[in-house]
Amino acid sequence: MIDRVSCFVMSGGVGSRLWPLSREDNPKQFHDLSGDGSMLAQTVRRLRSRCGGEAPVYLIGAARNAERIRVGLAGIDLSGGRVLFEPIARNTAAAVAIATLETIETSEDGIVLVVPSDHAISTDEQFWETIEKGVPAAKAGSIVVFGVQPIRAEVGYGYIESAALEQSEVRKVLRFVEKPDIEAVERYVAAGSFHWNTGIFLFRASAMRDAFMLHRPEIWDGAKMALKSASTDSSATYLPQEVYSTIPSISIDYAIMEKINDIALVPATFQWSDLGSWQSLLDVGSTDESGNVVIGDVVAIDCHNSYLCSRGRLLSAVGLNNVAVVSTADATFVAPVAESQNVRRVVERLEQWGRLETRITPAHNHVLLPGSWRGRVAHWLFDETLPLWSSVGVDHQYGGFHEALTLNGKPLVKPKRMRTMARQVYAFSVAKLRGWDGPADRLIENGIKFMKSGRTSRGGWARTLNVDGSVADPCEDAYDHACVLLALAYAYQAQSPDTLRLGEETMAFIDAHLEDGRLNGFLETSDGAGLRRSNPHMHLLEAFLAWFTATGDRKYLRYAARIVDLFRTHFFDPSSWTLGEYFDDAWNPADGGQGQWTEPGHHFEWASLLVEFSTKTGQSDLIPYARKLYASAIANGLNRSTGLAYGAVSRSAYPLDLTSRSWPQAEAVKAAIALEGSGGPDLKPEIEARVARLFRWHIDPAPTGLWIDRIDEKGRAMATETPASIFYHLVTALMQYLDKTEGAVIRLLPTSLDRPGPSQDQLMLDQALRDSA
């Protein structure tokens, strides 16, 4: 009877060795490098090809790549296996422990095969022929590895030294050497007793369990608890972040393999490459008569033994020998093939500069014509939404503005937050400053008059008012004061009377009651209670910059500089390029999940503000920070099926809030506009793509002048109302878009009577809403 072999594919890597093709948001395993499907799909099909024996296939992958994995494996039968998603990267030891536990649970003390997802192997038949040779040794209790006879001195691989056993094809492993220097490699190749380490493992589940329990029990216990508390749906199993994150991050080589003695090596009969350099792709690729691998739109004349790849525009080359040229839509890499592994030095330099090209892959469907959306944007702003919110959105009975409208355009009666009133004043001020001919002065006056009814006895502003203007919640909150300060700055620029005095009084209140006495940022509320947050500081930074613009008084830049210093020293994590949200009183990340919480929308907002602060102060070293925030949000914070930003992700890119709201998409537009022209890739197509997604998912499906504020992870509308607090995000972003693309040649859109047609489903929804009103 042929033994069952439970096969596990490890697909959690990021990798940059094949940059500019492989990037953080689209790693190597998801690329088709040979014309036969992605590396991941090829690996799974290879495991499925076993003849005469049971071989269920499991995949352990990063939750951040869930959508790519689902698409990549669509239509491939896993033969009883399943997909397990890691919420956070914990290297290979944790993955092997999970594979072992899963096998014990499903087949007791079964045989386990663990393979990488991104290696090239000559034939499926030779692969399984080699694996089957190792099964007897694995059944006997050895942990089996597989080695390839070196064909050259390669410093990018790990090496295994082994000794022959009597009357056996299996060899005894003497030691592992991880990526030695060139002098050592040359000795190893000459010795004949060394093999390249393929990173493939075969073992009996009990043998690996015993090794973990002896040498790294904390990894075993953590993996066991994570698998026990995992959640499962129809498509996959999800390991819980709060448990999985406690497992030490270490490779299986360091955790186990270097500590045990009973390791066997089977020499591989297959050709193998880990595809870790452009040289390796030249080695395994299909070559022309001159020894070139040519991929994409390439013209090669008198070129020999070169790797020439174009993903987009025409690539032409003359007289190249042993050179790698890889061109994508936004980057080109050129190097002698023998030096192509040194691409990591390029990536390291780009990382230092915060260049987006290291983490973000340009989408193939980006709109290339700047200003393509100008007509639709202008029409929506000036003919649809400003008229609606300047009329129906105003509370003509009690003053101020309604907190929200229903999706059939009716006011919702609910308490009015100070921040919402301020944001409406701000939005109408921005509209006036850009030339809107509506009743901006009356709207600004209406808003400020209503806001004044919420002044506190100390000169601050209450958090929430009742519909009639009486105070509902007198809390003096830093977030609300930032919004009030911002609104007053723009109202002052729009020549609203008395706003300069109100702004100065608000600043005096912030100095007296919201400033941390240790000059360590600002308090959440005037009583100093609660966790510290970066978000109110971001809005204060926005307000201080606005007042500098309005008055030219550099004291506001000094206030802003203190917040930027907090960003540098506490808010920003340089290793993950993420922005923390919750902190303790000493600005350490909060305990538990809150300390891991990051919001892509806030990454976008901070990116815009850092560019603005840099422009006003000359602190150009802030531009890389802005790029890193934007790159992190785009690479790790987007729902890949909709292209929209999630509500929140962990610092390790695990989605925490799958809802996509409208405001982060608007802030993404602003961030791309701010970064365009600051160095780095051409972001004009990115700007158009961000505007397109905002309209595709949030604006065009909504009734006239409104928007769908919440979209679930499958692209379905979740909103039951349209919150007024989002109005300023949309108005500001789209006004900036009009400014950025002014002068672009555009197609005229139909008049409001011929608004781009909604779908039949949307017409039915609109009618149902009218009928229910």
Short mmCIF file of C-alpha atoms in Angstrom, two decimals, residues 27 51 74 90 142 158 212 215 226 231 242 326 353 358 366 468 508 531 546 573 578 626 661 666 706 713 722 725 755:
data_model
loop_
_atom_site.label_atom_id
_atom_site.label_comp_id
_atom_site.label_asym_id
_atom_site.label_seq_id
_atom_site.Cartn_x
_atom_site.Cartn_y
_atom_site.Cartn_z
CA PRO A 27 5.22 38.52 -4.87
CA CYS A 51 0.45 8.59 -9.27
CA ALA A 74 -9.58 28.71 -8.94
CA ARG A 90 6.13 34.20 11.40
CA SER A 142 14.28 10.71 9.91
CA GLY A 158 22.14 27.30 1.04
CA PHE A 212 9.49 20.91 18.37
CA HIS A 215 13.84 22.17 21.14
CA ALA A 226 -3.72 29.07 17.00
CA SER A 231 -12.11 30.18 12.27
CA GLU A 242 -3.93 37.55 18.74
CA VAL A 326 13.67 43.95 -17.11
CA TRP A 353 14.09 56.96 -0.27
CA THR A 358 9.44 48.81 -4.26
CA HIS A 366 -5.01 52.59 -15.06
CA ASP A 468 -32.23 72.53 18.64
CA ALA A 508 -6.07 79.99 23.47
CA LEU A 531 -5.80 56.34 25.36
CA ALA A 546 -4.51 76.05 7.36
CA ASP A 573 6.99 52.53 12.49
CA THR A 578 2.82 51.97 9.14
CA ALA A 626 4.90 60.44 2.86
CA ARG A 661 -15.77 53.64 3.47
CA ALA A 666 -11.12 60.42 -1.29
CA LEU A 706 -25.38 61.39 -2.40
CA GLU A 713 -15.53 43.15 1.20
CA THR A 722 -25.34 59.35 3.86
CA SER A 725 -19.33 64.36 8.02
CA ARG A 755 -26.40 61.96 -16.16
#
